[in-house]
Amino acid sequence: MLESRHPKELPIQQGVASDASLYDWRWMIRSALKGFWLILAGGVLCGALALAYVSLRPALYTASAVLNITNLRLTTSGEDAFFTESQFDPTFLETQIETIGSTPVLSNVIQTLKLGEPDALDQQGALKALRGGLAIQRLGQSNLVEIRYTSGTPQHAATVANEVARAYMAKQESDRAEAVQSASGWLRDRLREAGPKAQVMSAATPPVDKSNPRGLVIIALAGIVGGAAGFVAALTLAFLDRSFRRTDQLTSAVGVECFGVIPNVQHDHASSKQGSPALLSEIASRPGTPEWQTLRLASVAILPLAATPHMRSLGVTSALPGEGKTVLAANLALHIAQMGKRALLVDAQSYRPELSKSMEYANRRGLVDYIEGRESDLKALIVQDTRTGLDTLPYGQAGKAPGMLWAGRMEHLLNQAAAYDLVVFDLPALDAAGDLRASARFIDSFVLVVEAGRVSDEALSVALSATPPVWEKLVGSILNRCDPQPVFKWLPTFGR
């Protein structure tokens, strides 16, 4: 499980997204919960816009008139002539509905109610406006036709609906009058009663209630649409996020075990006195915490390898500077020491020796003095923390000997440190590729620290590809500054 792999065997080039199983319903729920504020903001914003629309929209009223339309036929038998109602024809009512909404009928309405000016352009605009508020439909399977008109005032809506019905019936009378002109005198009176006839079953009256869609329904639908848009946006951002946020992502990308996650922990500066690094007292006094469990797993996995001759040193590095590897290197060394093993912590950051600074060893002699030959006794340079008992080799004066740090004297240092079960090096980030490749000549294995949500799979791939010896000796990784909230714990693959 912890055996190092050759870089060609590792799957990092496939990227985090190469594992299709990462994008399942659990991923969707996690993405939605992480983007909860985006979903909420979308719903609230659309709901607020809908509320403004409902508050500012003009009131609309709809009035309706109902006509009973029949088709009478004149039938003769000998010298007698009588009326019969024609058999049902589905095209008849459709024709009459189109006739009600025809231009001649509506133009008559416009002229009667003076809805437009006499000029043709204004007539066309008035006709378009009239059709925009008019709706004509058949009621069920009956001969009843409903004429509905929507307007800004109740009285106008009723007036227009009734006038459309009147204009349609007037057109029927006019059409019949033209049809009987050629008939003989004895048949003319009978023909006036034949053909389509309409009877007003219900005249339009001014409505009392508004016909606008209910405001609450509009606001609710807008909120749902906004929330759905926020959900889609959350999924899109999660899909485009190429950074590592779960241990299974890091394991799939790097090809070695991820020991676990380290949550965001506030440093207790009051407890970091007497030379203790920031989180040493936190881990020592709170066993069982997530960070303690992760470091314990890493220690348990690494120590069996440390018992073999080919692995006596461990380097802790990260993809980018500032990912918290210094704190984790110190805590890992302390944890191994608390398990009854002898561990030596070495500050090997030649550019920014943060470990020595945080432990207040910045002014002490250290690794640089040994490498440059000013001190040949390693024990004289090692500082033991009075509170934790951890042995630490400070870096020394910053900026000195960065180019000769990983030279022949490093091998002598490791030989003098043979009494320790494990030597833990706090190394620069992988962007210092030259230093990391040089360190791989002396360090037996490496642990990679990755800050959650910061490093993308492409960035990590480039960093590891530039340091093949480190990649080959990689035995594990840790996902740092990842604070899974309790709601995620029931979702598999989030943490461990």
GROMACS .gro file of C-alpha atoms in nm:
model
  496
    1MET     CA    1   0.000   0.000   0.000
    2LEU     CA    2   0.285   0.238   0.075
    3GLU     CA    3   0.528   0.111  -0.182
    4SER     CA    4   0.665   0.387  -0.399
    5ARG     CA    5   0.580   0.380  -0.766
    6HIS     CA    6   0.762   0.480  -1.076
    7PRO     CA    7   0.617   0.802  -1.216
    8LYS     CA    8   0.509   0.634  -1.537
    9GLU     CA    9   0.276   0.410  -1.340
   10LEU     CA   10   0.096   0.693  -1.165
   11PRO     CA   11  -0.241   0.814  -1.294
   12ILE     CA   12  -0.206   1.186  -1.233
   13GLN     CA   13  -0.205   1.274  -1.603
   14GLN     CA   14  -0.564   1.155  -1.619
   15GLY     CA   15  -0.669   1.437  -1.384
   16VAL     CA   16  -0.917   1.447  -1.106
   17ALA     CA   17  -1.212   1.434  -1.340
   18SER     CA   18  -1.096   1.112  -1.506
   19ASP     CA   19  -1.280   0.903  -1.250
   20ALA     CA   20  -1.639   0.917  -1.368
   21SER     CA   21  -1.757   0.774  -1.038
   22LEU     CA   22  -1.663   1.103  -0.870
   23TYR     CA   23  -1.957   1.271  -1.044
   24ASP     CA   24  -2.253   1.084  -0.900
   25TRP     CA   25  -2.555   1.179  -0.692
   26ARG     CA   26  -2.334   1.218  -0.384
   27TRP     CA   27  -2.121   1.469  -0.573
   28MET     CA   28  -2.435   1.660  -0.672
   29ILE     CA   29  -2.557   1.674  -0.311
   30ARG     CA   30  -2.215   1.782  -0.185
   31SER     CA   31  -2.195   2.050  -0.453
   32ALA     CA   32  -2.545   2.174  -0.371
   33LEU     CA   33  -2.471   2.189   0.001
   34LYS     CA   34  -2.143   2.368  -0.060
   35GLY     CA   35  -2.321   2.610  -0.293
   36PHE     CA   36  -2.616   2.657  -0.056
   37TRP     CA   37  -2.565   3.032  -0.036
   38LEU     CA   38  -2.555   3.055  -0.415
   39ILE     CA   39  -2.883   2.866  -0.440
   40LEU     CA   40  -3.036   3.078  -0.166
   41ALA     CA   41  -2.914   3.398  -0.330
   42GLY     CA   42  -3.063   3.295  -0.664
   43GLY     CA   43  -3.400   3.218  -0.506
   44VAL     CA   44  -3.407   3.536  -0.300
   45LEU     CA   45  -3.300   3.755  -0.593
   46CYS     CA   46  -3.559   3.614  -0.833
   47GLY     CA   47  -3.823   3.625  -0.560
   48ALA     CA   48  -3.742   3.991  -0.492
   49LEU     CA   49  -3.764   4.074  -0.863
   50ALA     CA   50  -4.097   3.892  -0.882
   51LEU     CA   51  -4.221   4.082  -0.577
   52ALA     CA   52  -4.127   4.410  -0.742
   53TYR     CA   53  -4.306   4.305  -1.060
   54VAL     CA   54  -4.620   4.202  -0.871
   55SER     CA   55  -4.620   4.529  -0.679
   56LEU     CA   56  -4.572   4.749  -0.988
   57ARG     CA   57  -4.773   4.563  -1.253
   58PRO     CA   58  -5.099   4.729  -1.369
   59ALA     CA   59  -5.428   4.574  -1.263
   60LEU     CA   60  -5.609   4.372  -1.531
   61TYR     CA   61  -5.976   4.275  -1.546
   62THR     CA   62  -6.138   4.017  -1.773
   63ALA     CA   63  -6.504   4.020  -1.874
   64SER     CA   64  -6.675   3.751  -2.081
   65ALA     CA   65  -6.987   3.720  -2.289
   66VAL     CA   66  -7.132   3.382  -2.394
   67LEU     CA   67  -7.310   3.318  -2.725
   68ASN     CA   68  -7.517   3.018  -2.832
   69ILE     CA   69  -7.448   2.971  -3.203
   70THR     CA   70  -7.672   2.744  -3.412
   71ASN     CA   71  -7.709   2.673  -3.782
   72LEU     CA   72  -8.068   2.660  -3.913
   73ARG     CA   73  -8.147   2.508  -4.253
   74LEU     CA   74  -8.457   2.571  -4.461
   75THR     CA   75  -8.615   2.240  -4.568
   76THR     CA   76  -8.898   2.211  -4.822
   77SER     CA   77  -9.158   1.932  -4.851
   78GLY     CA   78  -9.400   1.976  -5.131
   79GLU     CA   79  -9.542   2.324  -5.103
   80ASP     CA   80  -9.431   2.358  -4.738
   81ALA     CA   81  -9.100   2.500  -4.612
   82PHE     CA   82  -8.979   2.466  -4.254
   83PHE     CA   83  -8.659   2.516  -4.048
   84THR     CA   84  -8.440   2.234  -3.914
   85GLU     CA   85  -8.114   2.254  -3.720
   86SER     CA   86  -7.827   2.109  -3.918
   87GLN     CA   87  -7.636   1.809  -3.793
   88PHE     CA   88  -7.328   1.881  -3.584
   89ASP     CA   89  -7.034   1.991  -3.795
   90PRO     CA   90  -6.706   2.051  -3.604
   91THR     CA   91  -6.589   2.295  -3.868
   92PHE     CA   92  -6.895   2.515  -3.828
   93LEU     CA   93  -6.810   2.649  -3.482
   94GLU     CA   94  -6.443   2.687  -3.576
   95THR     CA   95  -6.552   2.898  -3.872
   96GLN     CA   96  -6.774   3.113  -3.652
   97ILE     CA   97  -6.496   3.162  -3.395
   98GLU     CA   98  -6.264   3.282  -3.672
   99THR     CA   99  -6.542   3.509  -3.796
  100ILE     CA  100  -6.584   3.667  -3.452
  101GLY     CA  101  -6.214   3.755  -3.449
  102SER     CA  102  -6.204   3.866  -3.812
  103THR     CA  103  -6.095   4.210  -3.919
  104PRO     CA  104  -6.443   4.330  -4.036
  105VAL     CA  105  -6.602   4.248  -3.700
  106LEU     CA  106  -6.322   4.399  -3.493
  107SER     CA  107  -6.299   4.707  -3.716
  108ASN     CA  108  -6.669   4.763  -3.650
  109VAL     CA  109  -6.598   4.742  -3.276
  110ILE     CA  110  -6.314   4.995  -3.306
  111GLN     CA  111  -6.533   5.239  -3.497
  112THR     CA  112  -6.827   5.203  -3.261
  113LEU     CA  113  -6.622   5.244  -2.942
  114LYS     CA  114  -6.383   5.495  -3.102
  115LEU     CA  115  -6.077   5.293  -2.999
  116GLY     CA  116  -5.854   5.447  -3.267
  117GLU     CA  117  -5.810   5.741  -3.499
  118PRO     CA  118  -5.939   5.731  -3.857
  119ASP     CA  119  -5.594   5.704  -4.019
  120ALA     CA  120  -5.490   5.358  -4.138
  121LEU     CA  121  -5.175   5.334  -3.925
  122ASP     CA  122  -5.362   5.403  -3.605
  123GLN     CA  123  -5.637   5.162  -3.711
  124GLN     CA  124  -5.380   4.885  -3.746
  125GLY     CA  125  -5.240   4.962  -3.400
  126ALA     CA  126  -5.587   4.964  -3.248
  127LEU     CA  127  -5.669   4.635  -3.421
  128LYS     CA  128  -5.351   4.477  -3.285
  129ALA     CA  129  -5.423   4.605  -2.933
  130LEU     CA  130  -5.781   4.476  -2.949
  131ARG     CA  131  -5.669   4.131  -3.061
  132GLY     CA  132  -5.407   4.131  -2.783
  133GLY     CA  133  -5.675   4.146  -2.513
  134LEU     CA  134  -5.934   3.930  -2.690
  135ALA     CA  135  -5.979   3.555  -2.644
  136ILE     CA  136  -6.250   3.348  -2.816
  137GLN     CA  137  -6.304   2.983  -2.734
  138ARG     CA  138  -6.562   2.708  -2.749
  139LEU     CA  139  -6.697   2.588  -2.416
  140GLY     CA  140  -6.650   2.213  -2.399
  141GLN     CA  141  -6.835   2.019  -2.672
  142SER     CA  142  -7.134   2.253  -2.674
  143ASN     CA  143  -7.249   2.520  -2.919
  144LEU     CA  144  -7.155   2.788  -2.667
  145VAL     CA  145  -6.875   3.030  -2.754
  146GLU     CA  146  -6.713   3.253  -2.492
  147ILE     CA  147  -6.580   3.598  -2.584
  148ARG     CA  148  -6.330   3.722  -2.324
  149TYR     CA  149  -6.164   4.061  -2.316
  150THR     CA  150  -5.897   4.182  -2.074
  151SER     CA  151  -5.852   4.552  -1.999
  152GLY     CA  152  -5.720   4.784  -1.732
  153THR     CA  153  -6.070   4.882  -1.615
  154PRO     CA  154  -6.368   4.653  -1.541
  155GLN     CA  155  -6.620   4.864  -1.732
  156HIS     CA  156  -6.409   4.881  -2.047
  157ALA     CA  157  -6.353   4.505  -2.044
  158ALA     CA  158  -6.728   4.439  -2.026
  159THR     CA  159  -6.809   4.702  -2.289
  160VAL     CA  160  -6.564   4.560  -2.543
  161ALA     CA  161  -6.673   4.198  -2.486
  162ASN     CA  162  -7.041   4.289  -2.538
  163GLU     CA  163  -6.960   4.503  -2.841
  164VAL     CA  164  -6.767   4.218  -3.006
  165ALA     CA  165  -7.071   3.993  -2.956
  166ARG     CA  166  -7.303   4.261  -3.097
  167ALA     CA  167  -7.077   4.326  -3.397
  168TYR     CA  168  -7.064   3.955  -3.477
  169MET     CA  169  -7.442   3.921  -3.466
  170ALA     CA  170  -7.476   4.233  -3.679
  171LYS     CA  171  -7.246   4.076  -3.938
  172GLN     CA  172  -7.464   3.763  -3.937
  173GLU     CA  173  -7.771   3.974  -4.010
  174SER     CA  174  -7.587   4.163  -4.284
  175ASP     CA  175  -7.468   3.842  -4.448
  176ARG     CA  176  -7.820   3.695  -4.446
  177ALA     CA  177  -7.966   4.016  -4.591
  178GLU     CA  178  -7.725   3.996  -4.883
  179ALA     CA  179  -7.804   3.628  -4.937
  180VAL     CA  180  -8.182   3.673  -4.972
  181GLN     CA  181  -8.166   3.957  -5.228
  182SER     CA  182  -8.183   3.715  -5.519
  183ALA     CA  183  -8.461   3.498  -5.372
  184SER     CA  184  -8.828   3.521  -5.477
  185GLY     CA  185  -9.065   3.719  -5.262
  186TRP     CA  186  -9.247   3.427  -5.098
  187LEU     CA  187  -8.911   3.267  -4.995
  188ARG     CA  188  -8.729   3.582  -4.893
  189ASP     CA  189  -8.883   3.610  -4.545
  190ARG     CA  190  -8.806   3.246  -4.472
  191LEU     CA  191  -8.443   3.276  -4.585
  192ARG     CA  192  -8.386   3.562  -4.345
  193GLU     CA  193  -8.423   3.312  -4.060
  194ALA     CA  194  -8.192   3.048  -4.209
  195GLY     CA  195  -7.816   3.011  -4.160
  196PRO     CA  196  -7.596   3.076  -3.856
  197LYS     CA  197  -7.776   3.244  -3.571
  198ALA     CA  198  -7.632   3.363  -3.240
  199GLN     CA  199  -7.810   3.425  -2.915
  200VAL     CA  200  -7.659   3.599  -2.616
  201MET     CA  201  -7.670   3.351  -2.330
  202SER     CA  202  -7.473   3.567  -2.087
  203ALA     CA  203  -7.383   3.931  -2.138
  204ALA     CA  204  -7.052   4.056  -2.005
  205THR     CA  205  -7.063   4.244  -1.676
  206PRO     CA  206  -6.784   4.448  -1.515
  207PRO     CA  207  -6.567   4.201  -1.317
  208VAL     CA  208  -6.507   4.258  -0.947
  209ASP     CA  209  -6.180   4.067  -0.909
  210LYS     CA  210  -5.855   4.118  -1.095
  211SER     CA  211  -5.757   3.863  -1.355
  212ASN     CA  212  -5.381   3.899  -1.299
  213PRO     CA  213  -5.200   3.578  -1.204
  214ARG     CA  214  -5.184   3.544  -0.827
  215GLY     CA  215  -4.886   3.732  -0.687
  216LEU     CA  216  -4.788   3.458  -0.444
  217VAL     CA  217  -4.779   3.204  -0.726
  218ILE     CA  218  -4.554   3.428  -0.936
  219ILE     CA  219  -4.320   3.494  -0.643
  220ALA     CA  220  -4.306   3.124  -0.554
  221LEU     CA  221  -4.235   3.020  -0.912
  222ALA     CA  222  -3.969   3.290  -0.945
  223GLY     CA  223  -3.805   3.170  -0.624
  224ILE     CA  224  -3.805   2.812  -0.752
  225VAL     CA  225  -3.658   2.917  -1.087
  226GLY     CA  226  -3.392   3.127  -0.911
  227GLY     CA  227  -3.304   2.842  -0.678
  228ALA     CA  228  -3.280   2.603  -0.973
  229ALA     CA  229  -3.052   2.849  -1.153
  230GLY     CA  230  -2.839   2.874  -0.839
  231PHE     CA  231  -2.826   2.494  -0.819
  232VAL     CA  232  -2.707   2.472  -1.180
  233ALA     CA  233  -2.451   2.744  -1.111
  234ALA     CA  234  -2.329   2.555  -0.801
  235LEU     CA  235  -2.289   2.234  -1.003
  236THR     CA  236  -2.111   2.424  -1.280
  237LEU     CA  237  -1.867   2.587  -1.039
  238ALA     CA  238  -1.807   2.253  -0.868
  239PHE     CA  239  -1.741   2.086  -1.202
  240LEU     CA  240  -1.503   2.361  -1.309
  241ASP     CA  241  -1.325   2.350  -0.973
  242ARG     CA  242  -1.016   2.141  -1.047
  243SER     CA  243  -0.877   2.166  -0.696
  244PHE     CA  244  -0.858   1.880  -0.448
  245ARG     CA  245  -1.127   1.873  -0.181
  246ARG     CA  246  -1.158   1.503  -0.096
  247THR     CA  247  -0.915   1.228  -0.013
  248ASP     CA  248  -1.036   1.004  -0.293
  249GLN     CA  249  -0.957   1.280  -0.544
  250LEU     CA  250  -0.603   1.312  -0.411
  251THR     CA  251  -0.552   0.935  -0.401
  252SER     CA  252  -0.679   0.897  -0.758
  253ALA     CA  253  -0.458   1.179  -0.884
  254VAL     CA  254  -0.130   1.099  -0.708
  255GLY     CA  255  -0.158   0.722  -0.703
  256VAL     CA  256  -0.058   0.673  -0.338
  257GLU     CA  257  -0.262   0.661  -0.021
  258CYS     CA  258  -0.401   0.982   0.124
  259PHE     CA  259  -0.365   0.952   0.501
  260GLY     CA  260  -0.661   1.181   0.567
  261VAL     CA  261  -0.765   1.540   0.618
  262ILE     CA  262  -0.643   1.810   0.854
  263PRO     CA  263  -0.923   2.056   0.938
  264ASN     CA  264  -0.871   2.427   0.968
  265VAL     CA  265  -0.748   2.474   1.325
  266GLN     CA  266  -0.690   2.809   1.489
  267HIS     CA  267  -0.339   2.829   1.630
  268ASP     CA  268  -0.333   2.869   2.003
  269HIS     CA  269  -0.046   3.118   2.037
  270ALA     CA  270  -0.085   3.131   2.413
  271SER     CA  271  -0.005   2.764   2.437
  272SER     CA  272   0.289   2.777   2.198
  273LYS     CA  273   0.537   2.896   2.450
  274GLN     CA  274   0.860   2.735   2.568
  275GLY     CA  275   0.964   2.674   2.208
  276SER     CA  276   0.668   2.458   2.104
  277PRO     CA  277   0.545   2.492   1.746
  278ALA     CA  278   0.198   2.630   1.701
  279LEU     CA  279  -0.005   2.311   1.706
  280LEU     CA  280   0.207   2.079   1.923
  281SER     CA  281   0.013   2.147   2.240
  282GLU     CA  282  -0.313   2.118   2.049
  283ILE     CA  283  -0.236   1.766   1.931
  284ALA     CA  284  -0.079   1.653   2.258
  285SER     CA  285  -0.373   1.768   2.467
  286ARG     CA  286  -0.654   1.661   2.234
  287PRO     CA  287  -0.609   1.303   2.116
  288GLY     CA  288  -0.887   1.176   1.895
  289THR     CA  289  -0.932   1.498   1.701
  290PRO     CA  290  -0.938   1.471   1.318
  291GLU     CA  291  -0.585   1.608   1.281
  292TRP     CA  292  -0.458   1.375   1.553
  293GLN     CA  293  -0.617   1.073   1.383
  294THR     CA  294  -0.471   1.168   1.046
  295LEU     CA  295  -0.119   1.206   1.186
  296ARG     CA  296  -0.157   0.881   1.376
  297LEU     CA  297  -0.252   0.699   1.057
  298ALA     CA  298   0.046   0.853   0.877
  299SER     CA  299   0.279   0.757   1.164
  300VAL     CA  300   0.148   0.400   1.182
  301ALA     CA  301   0.189   0.364   0.805
  302ILE     CA  302   0.539   0.515   0.791
  303LEU     CA  303   0.705   0.361   1.099
  304PRO     CA  304   0.714   0.002   0.967
  305LEU     CA  305   0.905   0.131   0.665
  306ALA     CA  306   1.134   0.332   0.890
  307ALA     CA  307   1.235   0.010   1.060
  308THR     CA  308   1.393  -0.109   0.736
  309PRO     CA  309   1.745  -0.001   0.635
  310HIS     CA  310   1.632   0.161   0.310
  311MET     CA  311   1.407   0.421   0.473
  312ARG     CA  312   1.543   0.622   0.765
  313SER     CA  313   1.453   0.971   0.641
  314LEU     CA  314   1.128   1.136   0.539
  315GLY     CA  315   1.077   1.464   0.353
  316VAL     CA  316   0.757   1.668   0.389
  317THR     CA  317   0.680   1.890   0.090
  318SER     CA  318   0.382   2.053  -0.078
  319ALA     CA  319   0.273   2.154  -0.426
  320LEU     CA  320   0.282   2.528  -0.352
  321PRO     CA  321   0.430   2.741  -0.074
  322GLY     CA  322   0.206   2.825   0.218
  323GLU     CA  323   0.004   2.503   0.228
  324GLY     CA  324   0.088   2.426   0.591
  325LYS     CA  325   0.355   2.161   0.542
  326THR     CA  326   0.584   2.312   0.808
  327VAL     CA  327   0.325   2.270   1.082
  328LEU     CA  328   0.244   1.919   0.963
  329ALA     CA  329   0.611   1.818   0.948
  330ALA     CA  330   0.658   1.935   1.308
  331ASN     CA  331   0.344   1.758   1.425
  332LEU     CA  332   0.430   1.439   1.240
  333ALA     CA  333   0.774   1.428   1.401
  334LEU     CA  334   0.620   1.497   1.743
  335HIS     CA  335   0.357   1.228   1.693
  336ILE     CA  336   0.622   0.971   1.606
  337ALA     CA  337   0.816   1.076   1.916
  338GLN     CA  338   0.503   1.035   2.129
  339MET     CA  339   0.477   0.677   2.001
  340GLY     CA  340   0.806   0.598   2.174
  341LYS     CA  341   1.030   0.640   1.871
  342ARG     CA  342   1.326   0.871   1.835
  343ALA     CA  343   1.252   1.138   1.574
  344LEU     CA  344   1.468   1.427   1.458
  345LEU     CA  345   1.299   1.726   1.296
  346VAL     CA  346   1.522   1.913   1.049
  347ASP     CA  347   1.445   2.257   0.908
  348ALA     CA  348   1.567   2.225   0.549
  349GLN     CA  349   1.384   2.522   0.397
  350SER     CA  350   1.680   2.712   0.259
  351TYR     CA  351   1.472   3.010   0.141
  352ARG     CA  352   1.213   3.055   0.416
  353PRO     CA  353   1.306   2.865   0.732
  354GLU     CA  354   0.962   2.911   0.891
  355LEU     CA  355   1.009   2.616   1.125
  356SER     CA  356   1.307   2.773   1.301
  357LYS     CA  357   1.126   3.106   1.317
  358SER     CA  358   0.806   2.964   1.465
  359MET     CA  359   1.003   2.766   1.726
  360GLU     CA  360   1.214   3.072   1.810
  361TYR     CA  361   1.531   2.902   1.685
  362ALA     CA  362   1.605   3.158   1.415
  363ASN     CA  363   1.918   3.289   1.591
  364ARG     CA  364   2.062   2.948   1.674
  365ARG     CA  365   2.325   2.760   1.484
  366GLY     CA  366   2.196   2.469   1.283
  367LEU     CA  367   2.194   2.284   0.954
  368VAL     CA  368   2.383   2.552   0.761
  369ASP     CA  369   2.667   2.547   1.011
  370TYR     CA  370   2.701   2.171   0.975
  371ILE     CA  371   2.686   2.178   0.593
  372GLU     CA  372   2.947   2.456   0.570
  373GLY     CA  373   3.177   2.266   0.808
  374ARG     CA  374   3.176   2.518   1.094
  375GLU     CA  375   3.047   2.243   1.324
  376SER     CA  376   3.118   1.874   1.282
  377ASP     CA  377   2.929   1.750   1.589
  378LEU     CA  378   2.562   1.716   1.501
  379LYS     CA  379   2.458   1.677   1.865
  380ALA     CA  380   2.592   2.024   1.941
  381LEU     CA  381   2.345   2.175   1.697
  382ILE     CA  382   2.033   1.980   1.795
  383VAL     CA  383   1.787   2.158   2.024
  384GLN     CA  384   1.550   1.959   2.245
  385ASP     CA  385   1.219   2.123   2.321
  386THR     CA  386   1.181   2.137   2.699
  387ARG     CA  387   0.805   2.088   2.684
  388THR     CA  388   0.764   1.811   2.427
  389GLY     CA  389   1.109   1.653   2.422
  390LEU     CA  390   1.124   1.676   2.042
  391ASP     CA  391   1.474   1.704   1.895
  392THR     CA  392   1.501   1.974   1.629
  393LEU     CA  393   1.784   2.082   1.402
  394PRO     CA  394   1.729   2.451   1.314
  395TYR     CA  395   1.827   2.583   0.976
  396GLY     CA  396   2.070   2.845   1.098
  397GLN     CA  397   2.120   3.181   0.933
  398ALA     CA  398   1.867   3.222   0.652
  399GLY     CA  399   2.000   3.262   0.300
  400LYS     CA  400   2.325   3.080   0.369
  401ALA     CA  401   2.437   2.778   0.165
  402PRO     CA  402   2.116   2.715  -0.034
  403GLY     CA  403   2.319   2.574  -0.322
  404MET     CA  404   2.539   2.342  -0.115
  405LEU     CA  405   2.270   2.220   0.124
  406TRP     CA  406   2.231   1.886  -0.052
  407ALA     CA  407   2.601   1.813  -0.095
  408GLY     CA  408   2.828   1.546   0.043
  409ARG     CA  409   2.805   1.678   0.403
  410MET     CA  410   2.436   1.581   0.409
  411GLU     CA  411   2.535   1.217   0.390
  412HIS     CA  412   2.760   1.264   0.695
  413LEU     CA  413   2.468   1.428   0.877
  414LEU     CA  414   2.243   1.131   0.813
  415ASN     CA  415   2.515   0.894   0.930
  416GLN     CA  416   2.548   1.086   1.259
  417ALA     CA  417   2.166   1.078   1.292
  418ALA     CA  418   2.159   0.699   1.267
  419ALA     CA  419   2.056   0.677   1.632
  420TYR     CA  420   1.716   0.821   1.539
  421ASP     CA  421   1.439   0.597   1.413
  422LEU     CA  422   1.332   0.861   1.161
  423VAL     CA  423   1.467   1.195   1.042
  424VAL     CA  424   1.187   1.426   0.925
  425PHE     CA  425   1.288   1.707   0.687
  426ASP     CA  426   1.075   2.018   0.642
  427LEU     CA  427   1.142   2.086   0.273
  428PRO     CA  428   1.055   2.365   0.031
  429ALA     CA  429   0.752   2.330  -0.194
  430LEU     CA  430   0.772   2.149  -0.526
  431ASP     CA  431   0.814   2.477  -0.711
  432ALA     CA  432   1.176   2.465  -0.591
  433ALA     CA  433   1.225   2.171  -0.827
  434GLY     CA  434   1.605   2.184  -0.823
  435ASP     CA  435   1.627   2.162  -0.445
  436LEU     CA  436   1.371   1.881  -0.432
  437ARG     CA  437   1.549   1.676  -0.697
  438ALA     CA  438   1.878   1.724  -0.513
  439SER     CA  439   1.719   1.626  -0.181
  440ALA     CA  440   1.588   1.301  -0.331
  441ARG     CA  441   1.950   1.177  -0.347
  442PHE     CA  442   1.960   1.165   0.034
  443ILE     CA  443   1.597   1.138   0.151
  444ASP     CA  444   1.440   0.794   0.133
  445SER     CA  445   1.070   0.887   0.110
  446PHE     CA  446   0.836   1.183   0.084
  447VAL     CA  447   0.493   1.289   0.208
  448LEU     CA  448   0.298   1.541   0.003
  449VAL     CA  449   0.082   1.807   0.171
  450VAL     CA  450  -0.197   1.957  -0.042
  451GLU     CA  451  -0.419   2.241   0.073
  452ALA     CA  452  -0.786   2.172   0.001
  453GLY     CA  453  -0.942   2.402  -0.256
  454ARG     CA  454  -0.615   2.567  -0.358
  455VAL     CA  455  -0.412   2.334  -0.580
  456SER     CA  456  -0.557   2.216  -0.910
  457ASP     CA  457  -0.487   1.879  -1.062
  458GLU     CA  458  -0.299   2.046  -1.349
  459ALA     CA  459  -0.075   2.240  -1.110
  460LEU     CA  460   0.005   1.929  -0.909
  461SER     CA  461   0.073   1.731  -1.225
  462VAL     CA  462   0.320   1.993  -1.347
  463ALA     CA  463   0.490   2.015  -1.007
  464LEU     CA  464   0.536   1.639  -0.969
  465SER     CA  465   0.638   1.595  -1.331
  466ALA     CA  466   0.923   1.841  -1.269
  467THR     CA  467   1.048   1.631  -0.975
  468PRO     CA  468   1.041   1.264  -1.086
  469PRO     CA  469   1.267   1.139  -0.800
  470VAL     CA  470   1.030   1.286  -0.543
  471TRP     CA  471   0.729   1.143  -0.723
  472GLU     CA  472   0.891   0.800  -0.733
  473LYS     CA  473   0.959   0.803  -0.357
  474LEU     CA  474   0.619   0.939  -0.259
  475VAL     CA  475   0.460   0.718   0.011
  476GLY     CA  476   0.151   0.919   0.102
  477SER     CA  477  -0.029   1.250   0.104
  478ILE     CA  478  -0.231   1.465   0.345
  479LEU     CA  479  -0.519   1.696   0.254
  480ASN     CA  480  -0.467   2.005   0.469
  481ARG     CA  481  -0.702   2.284   0.581
  482CYS     CA  482  -1.009   2.086   0.487
  483ASP     CA  483  -1.294   2.143   0.729
  484PRO     CA  484  -1.582   1.908   0.642
  485GLN     CA  485  -1.901   2.022   0.807
  486PRO     CA  486  -2.119   1.773   0.998
  487VAL     CA  487  -2.379   1.763   0.721
  488PHE     CA  488  -2.125   1.596   0.490
  489LYS     CA  489  -2.033   1.312   0.724
  490TRP     CA  490  -2.307   1.079   0.603
  491LEU     CA  491  -2.193   1.122   0.244
  492PRO     CA  492  -1.927   0.864   0.152
  493THR     CA  493  -1.591   0.966   0.002
  494PHE     CA  494  -1.593   1.314   0.148
  495GLY     CA  495  -1.340   1.261   0.419
  496ARG     CA  496  -1.177   0.929   0.465
   0.00000   0.00000   0.00000
